[in-house]
Structure formats: structure tokens, C-alpha cells
């Protein structure tokens, strides 16, 4: 499976990435039989994501499945407490996703896991990454990779994250100032 992460065919790369993510989800924990295998797949997954053509339409599903596979490895195998700052910052730089509404629940779910657990690397020093996180989540809603009908639990978590921020007027104003107009419009309707 690891070999197929580098296949020239994007469909093969997508299937291999999906398989790696499924292993991480089905066999979780630091004692997982697949711990080393999943960890060893990370460089190949990253290579797919970082390829200059990774965001081209024909490669998008493979790329987003790689992002999801890494999210699942981080969540289910490695554990968020074992991630360093560079890893979290790099992972955040791959977001938002644009197409895969099936894998979005895993990707954005992991983002919310980090935020809900006050992960300082995700939130940034003094919560400086809050505007970026809000922009990532609202972009997922705008591009329909997050749908309230398909992902009600994820939407509830997003609302639970945003509502307290909206109640702090000074903080919310500062966050909105850094967002594109389309995101502000969406957030004003919540």
C-alpha cells in the first residue's frame, strides 16, 4: 500500500491513502499493530500533498485523502499530545480542503479536537491563529465540504467553538477584521 502512495495514477494514490487512513482508524493506539507502518507512510503522504500539482482538479481527491490519512494517523495512532509545533503548523497549512465532503469530517474533526483541547500549536501564541481557524472552518462550509445535513455533529462542534468567541465583542471584531467578506457574511447569519 505504501508503494502505491507514489503511483502516477491519482485514483491509485487516493485509494492507497484511504487505506492508510482506514488502518489508523480501525487499529488505533500507540500499541497498534500498524503503528510503524502508518508512521512510515507519512513521508509519502506528505510528498503527495506537497507536490506542485497536488491541488489540480485531477489530483484533488488523492491530495485530500492524504490529508485525511495524516489526520487519522495523528488522531488515532500518534495522539495530538505527541505532535510538535512544526508538525501542527504544517498540517494547518494544508487546510482548507476543497472537494472531499466525506473525508472533511475527519480533517475538520481533528482540527476541532486540537482547538477544543487548547492545543497551543494550533491556536497559536495568545490565540493568534483564531482568525485562520475560523477562516478554514467557514471556507469548508462555503465550499460545501462541511454540510449541516451530512455533518450535524461537526456543525454543532463548529457552532460550540464559534459562539463563545462571538460573545466577546472585542475579540470577535478583531477576528472578523481578518476574514474575507464572504466569510463575514456567513458568520453574521449564525
mmCIF file with all atom_site columns, C-alpha atoms in Angstrom:
data_model
loop_
_atom_site.group_PDB
_atom_site.id
_atom_site.type_symbol
_atom_site.label_atom_id
_atom_site.label_alt_id
_atom_site.label_comp_id
_atom_site.label_asym_id
_atom_site.label_entity_id
_atom_site.label_seq_id
_atom_site.pdbx_PDB_ins_code
_atom_site.Cartn_x
_atom_site.Cartn_y
_atom_site.Cartn_z
_atom_site.occupancy
_atom_site.B_iso_or_equiv
_atom_site.pdbx_formal_charge
_atom_site.auth_seq_id
_atom_site.auth_comp_id
_atom_site.auth_asym_id
_atom_site.auth_atom_id
_atom_site.pdbx_PDB_model_num
ATOM 1   C CA . UNK A 1 1   ? 0.000   0.000  0.000   1.00 0.00 ? 1   UNK A CA 1
ATOM 2   C CA . UNK A 1 2   ? 2.823   2.409  0.861   1.00 0.00 ? 2   UNK A CA 1
ATOM 3   C CA . UNK A 1 3   ? 4.301   1.958  -2.617  1.00 0.00 ? 3   UNK A CA 1
ATOM 4   C CA . UNK A 1 4   ? 1.001   2.959  -4.243  1.00 0.00 ? 4   UNK A CA 1
ATOM 5   C CA . UNK A 1 5   ? 1.025   6.336  -2.493  1.00 0.00 ? 5   UNK A CA 1
ATOM 6   C CA . UNK A 1 6   ? 3.588   7.330  -5.150  1.00 0.00 ? 6   UNK A CA 1
ATOM 7   C CA . UNK A 1 7   ? 1.726   5.897  -8.136  1.00 0.00 ? 7   UNK A CA 1
ATOM 8   C CA . UNK A 1 8   ? 1.340   8.130  -11.181 1.00 0.00 ? 8   UNK A CA 1
ATOM 9   C CA . UNK A 1 9   ? -2.411  7.485  -11.244 1.00 0.00 ? 9   UNK A CA 1
ATOM 10  C CA . UNK A 1 10  ? -4.232  9.835  -8.826  1.00 0.00 ? 10  UNK A CA 1
ATOM 11  C CA . UNK A 1 11  ? -7.003  7.259  -8.289  1.00 0.00 ? 11  UNK A CA 1
ATOM 12  C CA . UNK A 1 12  ? -4.456  4.720  -7.092  1.00 0.00 ? 12  UNK A CA 1
ATOM 13  C CA . UNK A 1 13  ? -2.867  7.306  -4.768  1.00 0.00 ? 13  UNK A CA 1
ATOM 14  C CA . UNK A 1 14  ? -6.325  8.164  -3.420  1.00 0.00 ? 14  UNK A CA 1
ATOM 15  C CA . UNK A 1 15  ? -7.172  4.511  -2.749  1.00 0.00 ? 15  UNK A CA 1
ATOM 16  C CA . UNK A 1 16  ? -3.820  3.896  -1.051  1.00 0.00 ? 16  UNK A CA 1
ATOM 17  C CA . UNK A 1 17  ? -4.222  6.996  1.137   1.00 0.00 ? 17  UNK A CA 1
ATOM 18  C CA . UNK A 1 18  ? -7.748  5.937  2.037   1.00 0.00 ? 18  UNK A CA 1
ATOM 19  C CA . UNK A 1 19  ? -6.401  2.519  3.030   1.00 0.00 ? 19  UNK A CA 1
ATOM 20  C CA . UNK A 1 20  ? -3.725  4.021  5.265   1.00 0.00 ? 20  UNK A CA 1
ATOM 21  C CA . UNK A 1 21  ? -6.322  6.211  6.956   1.00 0.00 ? 21  UNK A CA 1
ATOM 22  C CA . UNK A 1 22  ? -8.631  3.230  7.419   1.00 0.00 ? 22  UNK A CA 1
ATOM 23  C CA . UNK A 1 23  ? -5.829  1.268  9.121   1.00 0.00 ? 23  UNK A CA 1
ATOM 24  C CA . UNK A 1 24  ? -5.183  4.159  11.510  1.00 0.00 ? 24  UNK A CA 1
ATOM 25  C CA . UNK A 1 25  ? -8.890  4.356  12.354  1.00 0.00 ? 25  UNK A CA 1
ATOM 26  C CA . UNK A 1 26  ? -9.564  0.625  12.651  1.00 0.00 ? 26  UNK A CA 1
ATOM 27  C CA . UNK A 1 27  ? -6.407  -0.216 14.633  1.00 0.00 ? 27  UNK A CA 1
ATOM 28  C CA . UNK A 1 28  ? -5.854  2.810  16.906  1.00 0.00 ? 28  UNK A CA 1
ATOM 29  C CA . UNK A 1 29  ? -3.462  3.343  19.762  1.00 0.00 ? 29  UNK A CA 1
ATOM 30  C CA . UNK A 1 30  ? 0.220   3.620  20.446  1.00 0.00 ? 30  UNK A CA 1
ATOM 31  C CA . UNK A 1 31  ? 0.390   -0.200 20.644  1.00 0.00 ? 31  UNK A CA 1
ATOM 32  C CA . UNK A 1 32  ? -1.285  -0.651 17.263  1.00 0.00 ? 32  UNK A CA 1
ATOM 33  C CA . UNK A 1 33  ? -0.002  -3.430 15.047  1.00 0.00 ? 33  UNK A CA 1
ATOM 34  C CA . UNK A 1 34  ? 0.114   -0.825 12.287  1.00 0.00 ? 34  UNK A CA 1
ATOM 35  C CA . UNK A 1 35  ? 1.886   1.924  14.276  1.00 0.00 ? 35  UNK A CA 1
ATOM 36  C CA . UNK A 1 36  ? 5.191   1.721  12.420  1.00 0.00 ? 36  UNK A CA 1
ATOM 37  C CA . UNK A 1 37  ? 3.545   1.160  9.053   1.00 0.00 ? 37  UNK A CA 1
ATOM 38  C CA . UNK A 1 38  ? 1.320   4.242  9.447   1.00 0.00 ? 38  UNK A CA 1
ATOM 39  C CA . UNK A 1 39  ? 4.198   6.384  10.683  1.00 0.00 ? 39  UNK A CA 1
ATOM 40  C CA . UNK A 1 40  ? 6.354   5.201  7.795   1.00 0.00 ? 40  UNK A CA 1
ATOM 41  C CA . UNK A 1 41  ? 3.636   6.228  5.323   1.00 0.00 ? 41  UNK A CA 1
ATOM 42  C CA . UNK A 1 42  ? 3.675   9.842  6.482   1.00 0.00 ? 42  UNK A CA 1
ATOM 43  C CA . UNK A 1 43  ? 6.597   10.980 4.247   1.00 0.00 ? 43  UNK A CA 1
ATOM 44  C CA . UNK A 1 44  ? 4.895   9.523  1.149   1.00 0.00 ? 44  UNK A CA 1
ATOM 45  C CA . UNK A 1 45  ? 1.577   11.138 2.126   1.00 0.00 ? 45  UNK A CA 1
ATOM 46  C CA . UNK A 1 46  ? 3.341   14.472 2.626   1.00 0.00 ? 46  UNK A CA 1
ATOM 47  C CA . UNK A 1 47  ? 5.040   14.148 -0.779  1.00 0.00 ? 47  UNK A CA 1
ATOM 48  C CA . UNK A 1 48  ? 1.637   13.822 -2.457  1.00 0.00 ? 48  UNK A CA 1
ATOM 49  C CA . UNK A 1 49  ? 0.284   16.853 -0.558  1.00 0.00 ? 49  UNK A CA 1
ATOM 50  C CA . UNK A 1 50  ? 3.344   18.989 -1.270  1.00 0.00 ? 50  UNK A CA 1
ATOM 51  C CA . UNK A 1 51  ? 3.555   18.125 -4.967  1.00 0.00 ? 51  UNK A CA 1
ATOM 52  C CA . UNK A 1 52  ? 3.260   21.343 -7.017  1.00 0.00 ? 52  UNK A CA 1
ATOM 53  C CA . UNK A 1 53  ? 0.278   19.869 -8.894  1.00 0.00 ? 53  UNK A CA 1
ATOM 54  C CA . UNK A 1 54  ? -1.456  18.453 -5.820  1.00 0.00 ? 54  UNK A CA 1
ATOM 55  C CA . UNK A 1 55  ? -4.295  20.986 -5.949  1.00 0.00 ? 55  UNK A CA 1
ATOM 56  C CA . UNK A 1 56  ? -5.035  20.451 -9.630  1.00 0.00 ? 56  UNK A CA 1
ATOM 57  C CA . UNK A 1 57  ? -8.527  19.039 -10.126 1.00 0.00 ? 57  UNK A CA 1
ATOM 58  C CA . UNK A 1 58  ? -7.304  15.609 -11.239 1.00 0.00 ? 58  UNK A CA 1
ATOM 59  C CA . UNK A 1 59  ? -5.163  15.270 -8.095  1.00 0.00 ? 59  UNK A CA 1
ATOM 60  C CA . UNK A 1 60  ? -7.512  16.859 -5.551  1.00 0.00 ? 60  UNK A CA 1
ATOM 61  C CA . UNK A 1 61  ? -9.126  13.650 -4.257  1.00 0.00 ? 61  UNK A CA 1
ATOM 62  C CA . UNK A 1 62  ? -5.755  11.960 -3.784  1.00 0.00 ? 62  UNK A CA 1
ATOM 63  C CA . UNK A 1 63  ? -4.364  15.020 -2.020  1.00 0.00 ? 63  UNK A CA 1
ATOM 64  C CA . UNK A 1 64  ? -7.339  15.420 0.298   1.00 0.00 ? 64  UNK A CA 1
ATOM 65  C CA . UNK A 1 65  ? -7.328  11.697 1.126   1.00 0.00 ? 65  UNK A CA 1
ATOM 66  C CA . UNK A 1 66  ? -3.656  12.073 2.066   1.00 0.00 ? 66  UNK A CA 1
ATOM 67  C CA . UNK A 1 67  ? -4.521  14.994 4.355   1.00 0.00 ? 67  UNK A CA 1
ATOM 68  C CA . UNK A 1 68  ? -7.273  12.874 5.883   1.00 0.00 ? 68  UNK A CA 1
ATOM 69  C CA . UNK A 1 69  ? -4.966  9.869  6.318   1.00 0.00 ? 69  UNK A CA 1
ATOM 70  C CA . UNK A 1 70  ? -2.430  12.009 8.156   1.00 0.00 ? 70  UNK A CA 1
ATOM 71  C CA . UNK A 1 71  ? -5.207  13.498 10.301  1.00 0.00 ? 71  UNK A CA 1
ATOM 72  C CA . UNK A 1 72  ? -6.338  9.966  11.210  1.00 0.00 ? 72  UNK A CA 1
ATOM 73  C CA . UNK A 1 73  ? -2.771  8.864  11.991  1.00 0.00 ? 73  UNK A CA 1
ATOM 74  C CA . UNK A 1 74  ? -2.304  11.897 14.235  1.00 0.00 ? 74  UNK A CA 1
ATOM 75  C CA . UNK A 1 75  ? -5.612  11.336 15.995  1.00 0.00 ? 75  UNK A CA 1
ATOM 76  C CA . UNK A 1 76  ? -5.732  7.571  16.325  1.00 0.00 ? 76  UNK A CA 1
ATOM 77  C CA . UNK A 1 77  ? -2.111  6.387  16.280  1.00 0.00 ? 77  UNK A CA 1
ATOM 78  C CA . UNK A 1 78  ? 0.286   9.152  17.338  1.00 0.00 ? 78  UNK A CA 1
ATOM 79  C CA . UNK A 1 79  ? -2.004  11.270 19.532  1.00 0.00 ? 79  UNK A CA 1
ATOM 80  C CA . UNK A 1 80  ? -2.233  15.045 19.455  1.00 0.00 ? 80  UNK A CA 1
ATOM 81  C CA . UNK A 1 81  ? -0.157  15.403 22.617  1.00 0.00 ? 81  UNK A CA 1
ATOM 82  C CA . UNK A 1 82  ? 2.782   13.884 20.764  1.00 0.00 ? 82  UNK A CA 1
ATOM 83  C CA . UNK A 1 83  ? 2.756   16.375 17.888  1.00 0.00 ? 83  UNK A CA 1
ATOM 84  C CA . UNK A 1 84  ? 5.289   19.185 17.820  1.00 0.00 ? 84  UNK A CA 1
ATOM 85  C CA . UNK A 1 85  ? 4.709   22.751 16.691  1.00 0.00 ? 85  UNK A CA 1
ATOM 86  C CA . UNK A 1 86  ? 6.207   22.349 13.214  1.00 0.00 ? 86  UNK A CA 1
ATOM 87  C CA . UNK A 1 87  ? 4.003   19.325 12.543  1.00 0.00 ? 87  UNK A CA 1
ATOM 88  C CA . UNK A 1 88  ? 0.785   21.067 13.607  1.00 0.00 ? 88  UNK A CA 1
ATOM 89  C CA . UNK A 1 89  ? 1.637   24.268 11.725  1.00 0.00 ? 89  UNK A CA 1
ATOM 90  C CA . UNK A 1 90  ? 2.437   22.287 8.567   1.00 0.00 ? 90  UNK A CA 1
ATOM 91  C CA . UNK A 1 91  ? -0.792  20.304 8.877   1.00 0.00 ? 91  UNK A CA 1
ATOM 92  C CA . UNK A 1 92  ? -2.800  23.534 9.271   1.00 0.00 ? 92  UNK A CA 1
ATOM 93  C CA . UNK A 1 93  ? -1.161  24.938 6.129   1.00 0.00 ? 93  UNK A CA 1
ATOM 94  C CA . UNK A 1 94  ? -2.834  22.176 4.085   1.00 0.00 ? 94  UNK A CA 1
ATOM 95  C CA . UNK A 1 95  ? -6.307  23.411 5.040   1.00 0.00 ? 95  UNK A CA 1
ATOM 96  C CA . UNK A 1 96  ? -8.974  24.085 3.980   1.00 0.00 ? 96  UNK A CA 1
ATOM 97  C CA . UNK A 1 97  ? -9.829  21.223 1.692   1.00 0.00 ? 97  UNK A CA 1
ATOM 98  C CA . UNK A 1 98  ? -11.927 21.992 -1.375  1.00 0.00 ? 98  UNK A CA 1
ATOM 99  C CA . UNK A 1 99  ? -13.672 18.849 -2.538  1.00 0.00 ? 99  UNK A CA 1
ATOM 100 C CA . UNK A 1 100 ? -13.926 15.767 -0.330  1.00 0.00 ? 100 UNK A CA 1
ATOM 101 C CA . UNK A 1 101 ? -17.029 16.103 1.832   1.00 0.00 ? 101 UNK A CA 1
ATOM 102 C CA . UNK A 1 102 ? -16.642 12.509 3.061   1.00 0.00 ? 102 UNK A CA 1
ATOM 103 C CA . UNK A 1 103 ? -13.153 12.992 4.462   1.00 0.00 ? 103 UNK A CA 1
ATOM 104 C CA . UNK A 1 104 ? -13.887 16.507 5.728   1.00 0.00 ? 104 UNK A CA 1
ATOM 105 C CA . UNK A 1 105 ? -15.477 15.167 8.894   1.00 0.00 ? 105 UNK A CA 1
ATOM 106 C CA . UNK A 1 106 ? -12.138 13.544 9.829   1.00 0.00 ? 106 UNK A CA 1
ATOM 107 C CA . UNK A 1 107 ? -9.990  16.509 8.843   1.00 0.00 ? 107 UNK A CA 1
ATOM 108 C CA . UNK A 1 108 ? -12.098 19.255 10.413  1.00 0.00 ? 108 UNK A CA 1
ATOM 109 C CA . UNK A 1 109 ? -12.974 16.969 13.303  1.00 0.00 ? 109 UNK A CA 1
ATOM 110 C CA . UNK A 1 110 ? -9.279  16.683 14.105  1.00 0.00 ? 110 UNK A CA 1
ATOM 111 C CA . UNK A 1 111 ? -8.888  20.456 13.815  1.00 0.00 ? 111 UNK A CA 1
ATOM 112 C CA . UNK A 1 112 ? -11.679 20.857 16.356  1.00 0.00 ? 112 UNK A CA 1
ATOM 113 C CA . UNK A 1 113 ? -10.058 18.215 18.592  1.00 0.00 ? 113 UNK A CA 1
ATOM 114 C CA . UNK A 1 114 ? -6.929  20.374 18.662  1.00 0.00 ? 114 UNK A CA 1
ATOM 115 C CA . UNK A 1 115 ? -8.900  23.557 19.352  1.00 0.00 ? 115 UNK A CA 1
ATOM 116 C CA . UNK A 1 116 ? -11.169 22.008 21.998  1.00 0.00 ? 116 UNK A CA 1
ATOM 117 C CA . UNK A 1 117 ? -8.093  20.696 23.808  1.00 0.00 ? 117 UNK A CA 1
ATOM 118 C CA . UNK A 1 118 ? -6.477  24.151 23.659  1.00 0.00 ? 118 UNK A CA 1
ATOM 119 C CA . UNK A 1 119 ? -3.562  22.921 21.586  1.00 0.00 ? 119 UNK A CA 1
ATOM 120 C CA . UNK A 1 120 ? -1.224  25.893 21.710  1.00 0.00 ? 120 UNK A CA 1
ATOM 121 C CA . UNK A 1 121 ? 0.380   24.960 18.389  1.00 0.00 ? 121 UNK A CA 1
ATOM 122 C CA . UNK A 1 122 ? -2.970  25.039 16.600  1.00 0.00 ? 122 UNK A CA 1
ATOM 123 C CA . UNK A 1 123 ? -4.295  28.103 18.396  1.00 0.00 ? 123 UNK A CA 1
ATOM 124 C CA . UNK A 1 124 ? -1.004  29.986 18.262  1.00 0.00 ? 124 UNK A CA 1
ATOM 125 C CA . UNK A 1 125 ? 0.593   32.048 20.969  1.00 0.00 ? 125 UNK A CA 1
ATOM 126 C CA . UNK A 1 126 ? -2.128  34.172 22.592  1.00 0.00 ? 126 UNK A CA 1
ATOM 127 C CA . UNK A 1 127 ? -4.674  32.563 20.232  1.00 0.00 ? 127 UNK A CA 1
ATOM 128 C CA . UNK A 1 128 ? -3.238  34.380 17.229  1.00 0.00 ? 128 UNK A CA 1
ATOM 129 C CA . UNK A 1 129 ? -4.413  31.612 14.881  1.00 0.00 ? 129 UNK A CA 1
ATOM 130 C CA . UNK A 1 130 ? -8.111  32.040 15.731  1.00 0.00 ? 130 UNK A CA 1
ATOM 131 C CA . UNK A 1 131 ? -8.858  34.056 12.562  1.00 0.00 ? 131 UNK A CA 1
ATOM 132 C CA . UNK A 1 132 ? -7.127  31.413 10.417  1.00 0.00 ? 132 UNK A CA 1
ATOM 133 C CA . UNK A 1 133 ? -9.040  28.594 12.127  1.00 0.00 ? 133 UNK A CA 1
ATOM 134 C CA . UNK A 1 134 ? -12.354 30.432 11.700  1.00 0.00 ? 134 UNK A CA 1
ATOM 135 C CA . UNK A 1 135 ? -11.495 31.074 8.040   1.00 0.00 ? 135 UNK A CA 1
ATOM 136 C CA . UNK A 1 136 ? -10.643 27.393 7.467   1.00 0.00 ? 136 UNK A CA 1
ATOM 137 C CA . UNK A 1 137 ? -13.907 26.214 9.025   1.00 0.00 ? 137 UNK A CA 1
ATOM 138 C CA . UNK A 1 138 ? -16.082 28.782 7.280   1.00 0.00 ? 138 UNK A CA 1
ATOM 139 C CA . UNK A 1 139 ? -14.386 28.007 3.959   1.00 0.00 ? 139 UNK A CA 1
ATOM 140 C CA . UNK A 1 140 ? -15.382 24.376 4.492   1.00 0.00 ? 140 UNK A CA 1
ATOM 141 C CA . UNK A 1 141 ? -18.996 25.494 4.890   1.00 0.00 ? 141 UNK A CA 1
ATOM 142 C CA . UNK A 1 142 ? -18.827 27.843 1.901   1.00 0.00 ? 142 UNK A CA 1
ATOM 143 C CA . UNK A 1 143 ? -17.273 25.239 -0.419  1.00 0.00 ? 143 UNK A CA 1
ATOM 144 C CA . UNK A 1 144 ? -19.717 22.621 0.919   1.00 0.00 ? 144 UNK A CA 1
ATOM 145 C CA . UNK A 1 145 ? -17.127 20.153 2.201   1.00 0.00 ? 145 UNK A CA 1
ATOM 146 C CA . UNK A 1 146 ? -18.943 20.714 5.505   1.00 0.00 ? 146 UNK A CA 1
ATOM 147 C CA . UNK A 1 147 ? -22.707 20.358 5.162   1.00 0.00 ? 147 UNK A CA 1
ATOM 148 C CA . UNK A 1 148 ? -25.116 20.714 8.068   1.00 0.00 ? 148 UNK A CA 1
ATOM 149 C CA . UNK A 1 149 ? -27.345 17.918 6.737   1.00 0.00 ? 149 UNK A CA 1
ATOM 150 C CA . UNK A 1 150 ? -24.473 15.484 6.229   1.00 0.00 ? 150 UNK A CA 1
ATOM 151 C CA . UNK A 1 151 ? -22.342 16.520 9.210   1.00 0.00 ? 151 UNK A CA 1
ATOM 152 C CA . UNK A 1 152 ? -24.673 17.649 12.029  1.00 0.00 ? 152 UNK A CA 1
ATOM 153 C CA . UNK A 1 153 ? -22.242 16.698 14.812  1.00 0.00 ? 153 UNK A CA 1
ATOM 154 C CA . UNK A 1 154 ? -19.387 18.539 13.113  1.00 0.00 ? 154 UNK A CA 1
ATOM 155 C CA . UNK A 1 155 ? -21.600 21.604 12.603  1.00 0.00 ? 155 UNK A CA 1
ATOM 156 C CA . UNK A 1 156 ? -22.605 21.500 16.275  1.00 0.00 ? 156 UNK A CA 1
ATOM 157 C CA . UNK A 1 157 ? -18.941 21.422 17.275  1.00 0.00 ? 157 UNK A CA 1
ATOM 158 C CA . UNK A 1 158 ? -18.160 24.357 14.991  1.00 0.00 ? 158 UNK A CA 1
ATOM 159 C CA . UNK A 1 159 ? -21.026 26.367 16.468  1.00 0.00 ? 159 UNK A CA 1
ATOM 160 C CA . UNK A 1 160 ? -19.920 25.470 20.004  1.00 0.00 ? 160 UNK A CA 1
ATOM 161 C CA . UNK A 1 161 ? -16.459 26.773 19.122  1.00 0.00 ? 161 UNK A CA 1
ATOM 162 C CA . UNK A 1 162 ? -17.651 29.984 17.439  1.00 0.00 ? 162 UNK A CA 1
ATOM 163 C CA . UNK A 1 163 ? -20.476 31.097 19.761  1.00 0.00 ? 163 UNK A CA 1
ATOM 164 C CA . UNK A 1 164 ? -18.288 31.952 22.783  1.00 0.00 ? 164 UNK A CA 1
ATOM 165 C CA . UNK A 1 165 ? -15.954 33.900 20.505  1.00 0.00 ? 165 UNK A CA 1
ATOM 166 C CA . UNK A 1 166 ? -18.877 35.908 19.154  1.00 0.00 ? 166 UNK A CA 1
ATOM 167 C CA . UNK A 1 167 ? -19.868 36.857 22.708  1.00 0.00 ? 167 UNK A CA 1
ATOM 168 C CA . UNK A 1 168 ? -16.515 38.549 23.266  1.00 0.00 ? 168 UNK A CA 1
ATOM 169 C CA . UNK A 1 169 ? -17.159 41.635 21.147  1.00 0.00 ? 169 UNK A CA 1
ATOM 170 C CA . UNK A 1 170 ? -13.588 42.927 21.023  1.00 0.00 ? 170 UNK A CA 1
ATOM 171 C CA . UNK A 1 171 ? -12.156 39.527 20.132  1.00 0.00 ? 171 UNK A CA 1
ATOM 172 C CA . UNK A 1 172 ? -14.856 38.820 17.553  1.00 0.00 ? 172 UNK A CA 1
ATOM 173 C CA . UNK A 1 173 ? -14.352 42.213 15.894  1.00 0.00 ? 173 UNK A CA 1
ATOM 174 C CA . UNK A 1 174 ? -10.611 41.516 15.656  1.00 0.00 ? 174 UNK A CA 1
ATOM 175 C CA . UNK A 1 175 ? -11.261 38.090 14.124  1.00 0.00 ? 175 UNK A CA 1
ATOM 176 C CA . UNK A 1 176 ? -13.769 39.427 11.595  1.00 0.00 ? 176 UNK A CA 1
ATOM 177 C CA . UNK A 1 177 ? -11.345 42.154 10.529  1.00 0.00 ? 177 UNK A CA 1
ATOM 178 C CA . UNK A 1 178 ? -9.019  39.450 9.197   1.00 0.00 ? 178 UNK A CA 1
ATOM 179 C CA . UNK A 1 179 ? -11.629 37.478 7.260   1.00 0.00 ? 179 UNK A CA 1
ATOM 180 C CA . UNK A 1 180 ? -12.780 37.786 3.647   1.00 0.00 ? 180 UNK A CA 1
ATOM 181 C CA . UNK A 1 181 ? -16.201 39.343 3.111   1.00 0.00 ? 181 UNK A CA 1
ATOM 182 C CA . UNK A 1 182 ? -17.822 36.034 2.100   1.00 0.00 ? 182 UNK A CA 1
ATOM 183 C CA . UNK A 1 183 ? -16.819 34.538 5.440   1.00 0.00 ? 183 UNK A CA 1
ATOM 184 C CA . UNK A 1 184 ? -18.118 37.553 7.361   1.00 0.00 ? 184 UNK A CA 1
ATOM 185 C CA . UNK A 1 185 ? -21.484 37.236 5.605   1.00 0.00 ? 185 UNK A CA 1
ATOM 186 C CA . UNK A 1 186 ? -21.713 33.558 6.507   1.00 0.00 ? 186 UNK A CA 1
ATOM 187 C CA . UNK A 1 187 ? -20.800 34.225 10.142  1.00 0.00 ? 187 UNK A CA 1
ATOM 188 C CA . UNK A 1 188 ? -23.292 37.057 10.507  1.00 0.00 ? 188 UNK A CA 1
ATOM 189 C CA . UNK A 1 189 ? -26.060 34.549 9.734   1.00 0.00 ? 189 UNK A CA 1
ATOM 190 C CA . UNK A 1 190 ? -25.127 32.239 12.625  1.00 0.00 ? 190 UNK A CA 1
#
